[in-house]
Coordinates of C-alpha atoms in Angstrom, one line a residue:
Chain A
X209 CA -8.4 13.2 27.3
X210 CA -9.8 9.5 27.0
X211 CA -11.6 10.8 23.9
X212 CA -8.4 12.6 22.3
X213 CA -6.4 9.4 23.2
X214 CA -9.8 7.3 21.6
X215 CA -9.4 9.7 18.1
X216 CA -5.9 9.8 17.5
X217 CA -5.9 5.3 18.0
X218 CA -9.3 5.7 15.1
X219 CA -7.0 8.3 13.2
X220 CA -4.1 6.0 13.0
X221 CA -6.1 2.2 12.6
X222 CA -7.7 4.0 9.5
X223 CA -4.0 4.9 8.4
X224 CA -3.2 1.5 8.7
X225 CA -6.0 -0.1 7.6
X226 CA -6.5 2.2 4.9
X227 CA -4.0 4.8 4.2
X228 CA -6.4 7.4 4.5
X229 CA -5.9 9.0 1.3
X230 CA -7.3 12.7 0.9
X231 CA -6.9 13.9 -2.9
X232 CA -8.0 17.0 -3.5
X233 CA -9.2 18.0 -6.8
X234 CA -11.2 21.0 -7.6
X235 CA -11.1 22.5 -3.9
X236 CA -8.1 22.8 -1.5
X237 CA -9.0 22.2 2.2
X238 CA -9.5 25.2 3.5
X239 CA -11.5 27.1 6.7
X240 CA -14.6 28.1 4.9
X241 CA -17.8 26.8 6.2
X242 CA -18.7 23.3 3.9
X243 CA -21.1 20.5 3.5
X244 CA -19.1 17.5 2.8
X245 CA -21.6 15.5 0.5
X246 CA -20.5 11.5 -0.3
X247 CA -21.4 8.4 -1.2
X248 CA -22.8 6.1 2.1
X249 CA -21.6 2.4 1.9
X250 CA -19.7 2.0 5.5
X251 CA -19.7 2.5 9.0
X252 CA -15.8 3.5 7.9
X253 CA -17.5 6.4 6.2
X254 CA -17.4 9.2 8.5
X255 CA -13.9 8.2 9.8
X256 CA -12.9 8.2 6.1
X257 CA -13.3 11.5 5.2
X258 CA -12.4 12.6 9.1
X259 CA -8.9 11.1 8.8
X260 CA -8.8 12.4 5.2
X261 CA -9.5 16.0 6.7
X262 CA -6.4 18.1 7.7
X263 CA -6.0 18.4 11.6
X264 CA -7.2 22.3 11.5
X265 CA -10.6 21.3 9.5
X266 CA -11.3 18.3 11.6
X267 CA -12.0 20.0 14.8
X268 CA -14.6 22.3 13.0
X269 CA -16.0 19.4 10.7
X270 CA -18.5 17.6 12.3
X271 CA -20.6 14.4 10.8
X272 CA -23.8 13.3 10.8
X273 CA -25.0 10.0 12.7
X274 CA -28.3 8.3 12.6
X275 CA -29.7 9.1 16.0
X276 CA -31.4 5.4 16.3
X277 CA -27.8 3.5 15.9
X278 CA -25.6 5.4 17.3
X279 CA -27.1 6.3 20.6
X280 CA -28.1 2.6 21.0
X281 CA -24.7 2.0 23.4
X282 CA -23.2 3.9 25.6
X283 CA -20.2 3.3 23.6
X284 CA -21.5 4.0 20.1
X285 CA -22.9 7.4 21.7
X286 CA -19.5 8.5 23.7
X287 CA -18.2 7.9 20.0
X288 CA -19.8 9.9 18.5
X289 CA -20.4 12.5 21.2
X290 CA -16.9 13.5 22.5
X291 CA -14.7 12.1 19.8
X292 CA -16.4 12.9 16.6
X293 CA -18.6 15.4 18.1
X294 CA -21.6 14.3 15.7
X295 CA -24.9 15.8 14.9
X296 CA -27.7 13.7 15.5
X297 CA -30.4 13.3 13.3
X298 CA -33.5 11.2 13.6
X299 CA -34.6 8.9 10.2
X300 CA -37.8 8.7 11.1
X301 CA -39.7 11.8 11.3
X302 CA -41.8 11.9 14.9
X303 CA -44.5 14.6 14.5
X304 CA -44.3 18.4 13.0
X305 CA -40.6 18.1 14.1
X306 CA -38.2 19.4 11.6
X307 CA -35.8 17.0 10.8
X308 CA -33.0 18.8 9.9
X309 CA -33.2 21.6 13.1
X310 CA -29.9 19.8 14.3
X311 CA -27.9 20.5 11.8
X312 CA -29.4 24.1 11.4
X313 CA -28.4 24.3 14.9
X314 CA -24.8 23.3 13.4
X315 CA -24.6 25.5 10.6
X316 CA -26.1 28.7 12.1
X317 CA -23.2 28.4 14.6
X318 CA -20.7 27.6 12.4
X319 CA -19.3 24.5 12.2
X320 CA -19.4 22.5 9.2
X321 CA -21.0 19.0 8.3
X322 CA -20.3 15.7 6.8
X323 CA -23.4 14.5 4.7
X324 CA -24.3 11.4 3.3
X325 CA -27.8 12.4 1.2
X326 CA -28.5 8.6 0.7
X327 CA -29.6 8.6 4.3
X328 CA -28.8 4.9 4.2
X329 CA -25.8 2.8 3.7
X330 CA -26.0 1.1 0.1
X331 CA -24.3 -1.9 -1.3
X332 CA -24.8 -0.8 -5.1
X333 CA -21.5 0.5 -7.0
X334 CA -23.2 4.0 -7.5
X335 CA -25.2 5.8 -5.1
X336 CA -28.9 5.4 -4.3
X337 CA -30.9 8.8 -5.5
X338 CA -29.8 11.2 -2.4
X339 CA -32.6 12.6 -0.5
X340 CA -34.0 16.0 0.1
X341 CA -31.9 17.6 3.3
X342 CA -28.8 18.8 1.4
X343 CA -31.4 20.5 -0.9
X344 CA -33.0 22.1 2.0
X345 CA -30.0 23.4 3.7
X346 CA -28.6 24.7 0.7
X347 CA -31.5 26.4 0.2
X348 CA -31.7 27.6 4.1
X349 CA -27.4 28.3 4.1
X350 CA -26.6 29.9 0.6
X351 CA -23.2 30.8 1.7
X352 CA -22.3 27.6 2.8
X353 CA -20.1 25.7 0.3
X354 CA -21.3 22.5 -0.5
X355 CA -18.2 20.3 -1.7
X356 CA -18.9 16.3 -3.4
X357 CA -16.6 13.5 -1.9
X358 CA -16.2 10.0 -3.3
X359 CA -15.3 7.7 -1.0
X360 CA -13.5 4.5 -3.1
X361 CA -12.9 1.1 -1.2
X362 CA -14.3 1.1 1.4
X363 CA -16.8 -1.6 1.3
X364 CA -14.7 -3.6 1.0
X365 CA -12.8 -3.0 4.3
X366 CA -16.0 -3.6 6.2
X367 CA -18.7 -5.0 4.2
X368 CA -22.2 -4.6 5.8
X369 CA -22.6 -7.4 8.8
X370 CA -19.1 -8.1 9.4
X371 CA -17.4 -6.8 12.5
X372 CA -13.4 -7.5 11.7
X373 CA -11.8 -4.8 8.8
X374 CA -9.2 -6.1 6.5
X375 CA -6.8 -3.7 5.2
X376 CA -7.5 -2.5 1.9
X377 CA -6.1 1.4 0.2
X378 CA -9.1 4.0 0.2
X379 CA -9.1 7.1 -0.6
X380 CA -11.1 10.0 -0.6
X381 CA -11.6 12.3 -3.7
X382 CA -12.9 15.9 -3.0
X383 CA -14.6 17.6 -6.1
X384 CA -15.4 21.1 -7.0
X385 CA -18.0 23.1 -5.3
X386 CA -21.7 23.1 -6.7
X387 CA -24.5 25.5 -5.7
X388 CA -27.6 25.6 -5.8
X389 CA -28.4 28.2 -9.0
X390 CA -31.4 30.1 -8.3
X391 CA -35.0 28.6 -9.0
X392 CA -33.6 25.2 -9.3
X393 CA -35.9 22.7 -8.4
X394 CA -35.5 20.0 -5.8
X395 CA -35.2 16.6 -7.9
X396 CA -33.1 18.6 -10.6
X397 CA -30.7 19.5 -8.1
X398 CA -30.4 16.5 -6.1
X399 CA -29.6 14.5 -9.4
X400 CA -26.9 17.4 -10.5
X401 CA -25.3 16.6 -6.8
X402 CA -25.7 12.9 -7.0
X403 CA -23.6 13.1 -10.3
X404 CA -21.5 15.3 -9.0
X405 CA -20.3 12.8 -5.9
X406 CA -20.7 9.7 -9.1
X407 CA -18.1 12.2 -11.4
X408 CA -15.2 11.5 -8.8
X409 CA -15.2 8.2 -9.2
X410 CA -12.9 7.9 -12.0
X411 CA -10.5 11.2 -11.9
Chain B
X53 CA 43.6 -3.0 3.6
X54 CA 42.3 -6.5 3.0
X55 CA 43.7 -7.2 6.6
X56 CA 42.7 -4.5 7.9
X57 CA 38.8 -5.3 6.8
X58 CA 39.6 -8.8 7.9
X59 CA 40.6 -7.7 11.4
X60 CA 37.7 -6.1 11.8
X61 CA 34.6 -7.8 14.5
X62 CA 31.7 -8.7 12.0
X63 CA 29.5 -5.8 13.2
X64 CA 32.3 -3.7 12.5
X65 CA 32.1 -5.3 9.0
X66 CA 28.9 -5.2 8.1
X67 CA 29.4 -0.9 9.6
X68 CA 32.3 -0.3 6.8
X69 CA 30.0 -1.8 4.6
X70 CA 26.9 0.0 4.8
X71 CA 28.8 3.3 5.1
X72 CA 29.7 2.2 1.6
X73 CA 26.9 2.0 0.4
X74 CA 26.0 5.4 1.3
X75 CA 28.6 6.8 0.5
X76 CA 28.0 5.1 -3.1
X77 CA 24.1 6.4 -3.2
X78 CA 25.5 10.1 -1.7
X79 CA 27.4 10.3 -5.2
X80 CA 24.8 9.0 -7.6
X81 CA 22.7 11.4 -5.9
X82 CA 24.7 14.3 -5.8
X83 CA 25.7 13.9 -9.7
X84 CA 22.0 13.2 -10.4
X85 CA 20.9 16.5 -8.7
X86 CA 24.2 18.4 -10.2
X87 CA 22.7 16.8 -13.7
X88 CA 19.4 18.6 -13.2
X89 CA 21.4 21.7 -13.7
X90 CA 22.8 21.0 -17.1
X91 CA 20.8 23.8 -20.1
X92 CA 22.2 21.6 -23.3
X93 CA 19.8 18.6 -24.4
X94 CA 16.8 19.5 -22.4
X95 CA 14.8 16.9 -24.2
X96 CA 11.9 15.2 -23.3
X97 CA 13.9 11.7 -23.3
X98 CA 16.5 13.0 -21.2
X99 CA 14.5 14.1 -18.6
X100 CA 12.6 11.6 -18.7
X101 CA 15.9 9.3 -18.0
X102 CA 16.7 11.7 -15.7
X103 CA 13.0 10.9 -13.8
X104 CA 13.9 7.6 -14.0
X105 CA 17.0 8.0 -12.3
X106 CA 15.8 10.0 -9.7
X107 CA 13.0 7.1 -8.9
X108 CA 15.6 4.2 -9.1
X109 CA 17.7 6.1 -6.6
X110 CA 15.4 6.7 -3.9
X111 CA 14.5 3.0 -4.5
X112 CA 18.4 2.3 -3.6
X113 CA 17.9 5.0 -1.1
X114 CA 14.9 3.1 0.8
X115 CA 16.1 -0.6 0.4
X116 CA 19.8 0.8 2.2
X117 CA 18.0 2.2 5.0
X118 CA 15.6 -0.4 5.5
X119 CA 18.3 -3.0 5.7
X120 CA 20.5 -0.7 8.1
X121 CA 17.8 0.1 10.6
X122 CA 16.5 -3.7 10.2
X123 CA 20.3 -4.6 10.9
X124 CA 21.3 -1.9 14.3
X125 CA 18.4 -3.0 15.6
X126 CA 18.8 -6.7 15.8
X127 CA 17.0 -9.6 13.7
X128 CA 13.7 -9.3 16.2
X129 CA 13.2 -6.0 14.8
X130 CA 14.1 -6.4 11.2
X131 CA 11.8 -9.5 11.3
X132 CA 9.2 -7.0 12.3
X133 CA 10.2 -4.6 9.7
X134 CA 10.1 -6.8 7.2
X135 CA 6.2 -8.1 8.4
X136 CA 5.4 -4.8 8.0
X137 CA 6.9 -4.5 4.6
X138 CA 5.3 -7.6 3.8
X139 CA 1.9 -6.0 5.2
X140 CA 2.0 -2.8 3.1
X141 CA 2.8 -5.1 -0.2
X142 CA -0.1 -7.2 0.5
X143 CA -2.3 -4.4 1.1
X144 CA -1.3 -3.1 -2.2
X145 CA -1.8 -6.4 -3.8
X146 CA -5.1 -6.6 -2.5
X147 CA -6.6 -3.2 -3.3
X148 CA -6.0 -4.0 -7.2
X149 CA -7.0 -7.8 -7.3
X150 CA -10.6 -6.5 -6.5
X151 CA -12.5 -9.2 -4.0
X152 CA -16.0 -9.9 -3.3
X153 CA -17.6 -10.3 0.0
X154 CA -17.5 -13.6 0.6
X155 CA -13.6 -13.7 0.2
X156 CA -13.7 -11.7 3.8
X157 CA -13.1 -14.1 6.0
X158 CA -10.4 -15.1 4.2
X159 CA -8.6 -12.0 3.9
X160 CA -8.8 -11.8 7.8
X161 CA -7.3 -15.0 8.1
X162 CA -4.7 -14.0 5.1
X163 CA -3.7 -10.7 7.0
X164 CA -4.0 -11.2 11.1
X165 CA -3.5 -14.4 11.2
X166 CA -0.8 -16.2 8.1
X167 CA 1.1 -13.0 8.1
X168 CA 1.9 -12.8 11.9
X169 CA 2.4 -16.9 12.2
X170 CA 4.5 -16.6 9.1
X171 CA 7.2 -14.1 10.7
X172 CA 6.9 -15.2 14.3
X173 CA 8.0 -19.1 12.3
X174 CA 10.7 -17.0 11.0
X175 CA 11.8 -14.7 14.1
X176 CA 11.8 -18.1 15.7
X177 CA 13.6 -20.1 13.3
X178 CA 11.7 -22.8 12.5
X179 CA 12.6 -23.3 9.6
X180 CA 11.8 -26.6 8.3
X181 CA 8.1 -25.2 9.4
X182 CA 8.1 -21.8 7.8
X183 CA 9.5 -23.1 4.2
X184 CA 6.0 -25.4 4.5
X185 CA 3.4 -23.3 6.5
X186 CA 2.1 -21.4 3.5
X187 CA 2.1 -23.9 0.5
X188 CA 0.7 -27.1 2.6
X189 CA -1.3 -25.4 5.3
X190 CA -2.5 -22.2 4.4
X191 CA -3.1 -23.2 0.8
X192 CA -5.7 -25.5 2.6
X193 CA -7.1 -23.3 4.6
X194 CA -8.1 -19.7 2.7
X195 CA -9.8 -21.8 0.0
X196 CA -12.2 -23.4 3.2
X197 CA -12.9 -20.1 4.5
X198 CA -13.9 -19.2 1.2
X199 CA -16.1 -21.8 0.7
X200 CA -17.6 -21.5 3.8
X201 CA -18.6 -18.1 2.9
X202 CA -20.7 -19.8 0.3
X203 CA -19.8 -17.8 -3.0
X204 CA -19.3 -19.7 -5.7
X205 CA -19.0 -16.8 -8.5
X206 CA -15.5 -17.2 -9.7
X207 CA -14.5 -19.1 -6.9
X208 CA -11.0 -20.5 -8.8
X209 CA -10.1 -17.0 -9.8
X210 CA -10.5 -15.3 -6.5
X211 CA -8.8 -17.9 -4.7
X212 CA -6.1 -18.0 -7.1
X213 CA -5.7 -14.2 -6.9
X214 CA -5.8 -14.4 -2.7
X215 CA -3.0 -17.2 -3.1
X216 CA -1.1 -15.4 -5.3
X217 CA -0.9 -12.4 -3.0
X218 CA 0.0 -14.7 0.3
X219 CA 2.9 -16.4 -2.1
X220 CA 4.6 -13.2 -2.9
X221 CA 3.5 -10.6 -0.3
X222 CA 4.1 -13.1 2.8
X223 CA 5.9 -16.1 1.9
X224 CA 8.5 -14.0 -0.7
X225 CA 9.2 -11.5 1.5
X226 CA 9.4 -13.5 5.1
X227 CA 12.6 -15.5 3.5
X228 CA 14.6 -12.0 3.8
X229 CA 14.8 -11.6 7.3
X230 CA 14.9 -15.6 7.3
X231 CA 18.6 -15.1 5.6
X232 CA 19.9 -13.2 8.5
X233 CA 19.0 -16.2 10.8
X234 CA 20.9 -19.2 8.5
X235 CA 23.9 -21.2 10.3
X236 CA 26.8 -21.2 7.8
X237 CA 29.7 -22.3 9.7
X238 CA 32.2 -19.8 10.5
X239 CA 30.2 -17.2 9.6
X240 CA 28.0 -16.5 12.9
X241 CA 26.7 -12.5 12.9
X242 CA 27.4 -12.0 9.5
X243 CA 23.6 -13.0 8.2
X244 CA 23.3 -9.0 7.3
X245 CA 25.8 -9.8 4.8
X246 CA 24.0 -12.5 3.0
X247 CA 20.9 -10.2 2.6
X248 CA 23.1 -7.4 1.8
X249 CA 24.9 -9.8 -1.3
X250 CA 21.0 -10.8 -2.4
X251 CA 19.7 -7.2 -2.8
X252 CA 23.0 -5.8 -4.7
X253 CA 23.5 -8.3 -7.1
X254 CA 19.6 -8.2 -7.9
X255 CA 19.0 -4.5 -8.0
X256 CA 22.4 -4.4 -10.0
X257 CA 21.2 -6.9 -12.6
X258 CA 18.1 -4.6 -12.5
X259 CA 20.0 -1.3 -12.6
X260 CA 22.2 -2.5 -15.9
X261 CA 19.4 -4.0 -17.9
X262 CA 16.9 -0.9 -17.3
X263 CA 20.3 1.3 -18.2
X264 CA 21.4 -0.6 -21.1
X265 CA 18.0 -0.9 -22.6
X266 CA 17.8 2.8 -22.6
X267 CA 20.9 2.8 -24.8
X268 CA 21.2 0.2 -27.1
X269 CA 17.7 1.4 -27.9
X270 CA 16.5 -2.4 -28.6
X271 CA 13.0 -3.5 -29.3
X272 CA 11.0 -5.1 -26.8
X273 CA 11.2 -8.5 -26.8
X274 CA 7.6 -9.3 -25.2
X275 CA 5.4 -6.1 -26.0
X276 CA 2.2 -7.3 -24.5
X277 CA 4.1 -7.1 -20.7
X278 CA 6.4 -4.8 -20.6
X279 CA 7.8 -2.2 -23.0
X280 CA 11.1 -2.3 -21.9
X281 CA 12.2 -5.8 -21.8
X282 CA 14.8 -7.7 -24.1
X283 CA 16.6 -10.7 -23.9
X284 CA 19.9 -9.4 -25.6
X285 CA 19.9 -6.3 -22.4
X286 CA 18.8 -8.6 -19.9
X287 CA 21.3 -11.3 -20.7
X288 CA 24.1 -8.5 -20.4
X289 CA 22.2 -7.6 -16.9
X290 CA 22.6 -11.1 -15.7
X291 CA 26.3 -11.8 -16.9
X292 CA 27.1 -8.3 -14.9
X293 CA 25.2 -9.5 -12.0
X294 CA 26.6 -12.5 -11.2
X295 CA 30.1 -11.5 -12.1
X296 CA 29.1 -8.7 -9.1
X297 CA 28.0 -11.6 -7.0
X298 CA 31.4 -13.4 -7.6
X299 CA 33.1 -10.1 -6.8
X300 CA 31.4 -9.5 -3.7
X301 CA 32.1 -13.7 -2.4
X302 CA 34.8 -12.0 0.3
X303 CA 31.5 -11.0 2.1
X304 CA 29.5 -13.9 1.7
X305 CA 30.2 -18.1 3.1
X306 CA 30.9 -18.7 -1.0
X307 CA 33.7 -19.7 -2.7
X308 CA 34.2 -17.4 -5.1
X309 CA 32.9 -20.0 -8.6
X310 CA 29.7 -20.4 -5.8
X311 CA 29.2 -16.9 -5.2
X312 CA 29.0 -16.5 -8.6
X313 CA 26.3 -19.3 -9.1
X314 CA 24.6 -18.0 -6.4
X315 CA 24.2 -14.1 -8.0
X316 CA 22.9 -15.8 -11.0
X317 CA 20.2 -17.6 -9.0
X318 CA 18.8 -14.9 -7.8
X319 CA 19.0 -12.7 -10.9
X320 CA 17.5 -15.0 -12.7
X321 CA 14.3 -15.6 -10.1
X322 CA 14.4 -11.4 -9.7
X323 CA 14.4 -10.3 -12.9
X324 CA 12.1 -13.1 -14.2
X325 CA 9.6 -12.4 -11.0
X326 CA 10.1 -8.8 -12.2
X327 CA 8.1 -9.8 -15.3
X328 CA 5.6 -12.2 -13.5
X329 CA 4.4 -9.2 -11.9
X330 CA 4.2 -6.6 -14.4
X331 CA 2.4 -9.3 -16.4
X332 CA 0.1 -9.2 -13.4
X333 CA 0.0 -5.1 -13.7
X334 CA -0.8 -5.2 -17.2
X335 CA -4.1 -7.9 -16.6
X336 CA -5.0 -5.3 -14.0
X337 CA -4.5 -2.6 -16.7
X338 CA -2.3 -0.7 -14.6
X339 CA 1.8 0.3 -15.1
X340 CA 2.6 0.3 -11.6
X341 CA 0.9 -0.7 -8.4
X342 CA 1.7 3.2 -7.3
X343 CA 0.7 6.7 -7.8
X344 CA 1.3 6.4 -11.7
X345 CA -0.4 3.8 -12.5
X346 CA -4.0 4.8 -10.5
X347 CA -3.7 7.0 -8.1
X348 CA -7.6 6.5 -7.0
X349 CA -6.3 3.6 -4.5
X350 CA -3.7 5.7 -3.2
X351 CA -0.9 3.3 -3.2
X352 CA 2.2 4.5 -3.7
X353 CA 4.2 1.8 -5.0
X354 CA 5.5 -0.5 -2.4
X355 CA 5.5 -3.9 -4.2
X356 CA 7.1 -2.3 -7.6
X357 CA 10.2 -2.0 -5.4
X358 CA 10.2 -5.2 -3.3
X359 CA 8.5 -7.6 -6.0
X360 CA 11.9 -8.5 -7.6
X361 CA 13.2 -9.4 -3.7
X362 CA 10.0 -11.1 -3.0
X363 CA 10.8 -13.6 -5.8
X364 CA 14.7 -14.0 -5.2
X365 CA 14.6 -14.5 -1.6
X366 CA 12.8 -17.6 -1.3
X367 CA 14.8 -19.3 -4.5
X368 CA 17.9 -18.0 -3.3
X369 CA 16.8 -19.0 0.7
X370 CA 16.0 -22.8 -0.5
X371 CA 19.2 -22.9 -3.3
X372 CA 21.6 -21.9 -0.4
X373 CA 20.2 -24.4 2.3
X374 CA 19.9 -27.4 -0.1
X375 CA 23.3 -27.2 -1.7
X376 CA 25.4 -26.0 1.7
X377 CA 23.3 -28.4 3.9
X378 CA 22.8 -25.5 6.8

């Protein structure tokens, strides 16, 4: 209850704030099990492109959150937990763990993820070179649908070390689909993704 | 029927007026739609006057409603309204004049903290304050938070752009609702009327000069702003707005020569801000602050319809308290 009451006040202070803008170009939001790939630049990111999702796709969507910040309060962790119903992931890779067996976990049951390949938020107008875990679910997931997002504006909402949002327009552009074509290598890929998420930019 | 209106209480007034209105909208709208219809000159330009139509009238369409829920609802609420309008409008203004991190702070203070002060000055009339507030105080004060941020790149330029925005967004726009509130004598719960005369005789001037410069086909006069604009068309615009104004004086605390002096006031700062801020559009390389112009910010257009307002309202605001003495 708390948390429904907690995601509809987040849904509508990124309205506000934001407008929230979804624009859909090359996909339509649909039910199909996807990997939302974008560009990282704010904590705003993942309630971006939540509040850009139709109701019926948020509740199966789920994002990815570092697992060092965001389990650091109890807040920051009920956040995550019961309203955005996150996947975890750890940056830092502690023994022969696999990194990415949470959001295996997520896929094999279902649901579908919100990715930001950078791994780290950037300050840079493009995106840094996006690292190796979409390439590895893709390859582990074939059927899943991997769909490239740019997120515009909103850096400057939020900008890194600066607690109070001003309201600024963002929007979120959803591309077409890519997929992984068969024997393509890692860095190849990656780049063709990266370009993909940069392509958006501008339509 | 002149007696009749006359015997009327003023919120009965200011009732029969606005279901005027609407009833006037209802019929452009109607024949607009009925237009659509029409096989014979299916041009391009005609439907493209046809678009145009269509957008001025749900302009009309949103102002009317705007100022009739602002006036049910009592001036607390349609000084609220209005903050919000103002919000939305700056929030546009801001997403195009693209700012750099150290302006922040500033934009905090422009949007949370001059915005609200602004309206609750307003809501409360203080009015000797309000009028002052933005151009002595706050004109001090974003330009220290900026510096305090410590960026100097383009420092002028981003203030100037912040300022900007705070002028027309806030300060414009907060002198609508401040209309409602003046004391002309004899003319107590009637302020709805004053805003009502303000917005007609301004979207009329806008309404004949857009129409005739469609017709008389004549070329623009500056090309580097707009495409549109002429001085022959928007001379007729102004003659047919204040002569509007002078009509509409039975509604207003004018005599009839004033009301007529008054119209041409505010034409004159609307249509002229009009061009201010499409020469502002045009340095941002945009059309149109909305969905036209570049939909990537996901704007849809707010200011286009209030900018004209935002630069009448405080001309007409000041014109009408320095000459009547209220």
């Amino acid at each position: 209850m708390l948390a429904k009451l907690m995601g509809l006040f987040l849904l509508n202070l990124v309205r506000l704030l934001t407008g929230a803008q979804a624009r859909w170009y090359g996909c339509p939001p649909k039910a199909e099990q996807r990997i939302y790939f974008a560009n990282h630049q704010s904590h705003g990111d993942i309630v971006m492109i939540w509040a850009a999702l139709p109701e019926e796709l948020r509740a199966i969507t789920r994002p990815i959150a570092a697992k060092d910040y965001w389990t650091r309060t109890p807040l920051k962790q009920w956040i995550t937990t019961a309203v955005f119903n996150a996947v975890y992931v750890d940056r830092e890779r502690k023994g022969d763990e696999d990194p990415l067996q949470p959001l295996s976990d997520a896929l094999a049951s279902g649901d579908s993820l919100i990715l930001f390949p950078e791994g780290t938020r950037g300050n840079a107008e493009e995106p840094q070179p996006f690292k190796a875990g979409l390439y590895n679910l893709a390859l582990r997931f074939p059927n899943v649908v991997l769909v490239p997002a740019w997120i515009a504006n909103i850096q400057r909402v939020m900008p890194k070390g600066e607690v109070v949002p001003v309201p600024i327009l963002c929007s979120v552009t959803f591309g077409a689909p890519i997929r992984l074509e068969p024997g393509e290598e890692r860095r190849q890929f990656l780049d063709r993704a990266r370009q993909a998420v940069i392509a958006l930019r501008d339509i | 029927m002149n007696q009749f209106l006359r015997n009327l209480t003023p919120s009965q007034q200011v009732a029969a007026l606005f279901l005027f209105v609407f009833g006037i909208l209802a019929i452009a709208s109607i024949s607009a739609f009925l237009a659509s219809f029409r096989q014979r000159d299916h041009d391009e330009a005609w439907q493209a006057e046809l678009k145009d139509l269509r957008q001025l009238l749900r302009t009309s369409w949103f102002m009317a409603i705007l100022f009739w829920i602002a006036w049910i609802m009592g001036p607390a609420v349609a000084t609220t309204l209005f903050a919000l309008t103002s919000f939305f409008a700056l929030r546009e203004f801001i997403t195009l004049s693209p700012t750099r991190r150290g302006d922040h702070r500033s934009l905090v203070l422009a949007f949370f903290v001059v915005l609200p002060i602004q309206f609750w000055l307003v809501a409360t009339r203080r009015f000797d304050l309000f009028t002052v507030f933005i151009p002595v105080y706050v004109f001090f004060a974003l330009p220290l938070a900026s510096a305090l941020a410590g960026d100097t790149q383009r420092f002028l330029e981003r203030n100037a752009k912040l300022q900007w925005g705070v002028v027309v967004c806030i300060y414009g726009a907060s002198h609508v609702p401040a209309l409602m509130l003046l004391d002309f004598r004899n003319y107590e719960g009637k302020g709805a009327f004053l805003v009502f005369f303000l917005v007609f005789v301004v979207q009329a001037c806008m309404l004949v000069q857009h129409l005739l410069t469609r017709r008389l086909r004549r070329p623009a006069s500056i090309p580097q702003i707009s495409a549109s604009f002429n001085w022959y068309t928007w001379a007729l615009g102004m003659v047919l707005g204040s002569f509007v104004g002078g009509l509409l004086s039975f509604i207003t605390p004018f005599k009839a020569g004033q009301a007529v002096a008054m119209a041409f006031v505010a034409c004159a700062a609307g249509s002229m801000g009009h061009l201010v801020m499409k020469a502002l559009k045009r340095d941002r390389g945009v059309t149109a602050w909305g969905a036209r112009g570049m939909s990537v910010t996901g704007a849809n257009g707010l200011l286009d319809r209030v900018d004209a307002l935002c630069f009448a309202a405080p001309i007409f605001f000041h014109s009408a308290r320095w000459y009547f003495g209220v």
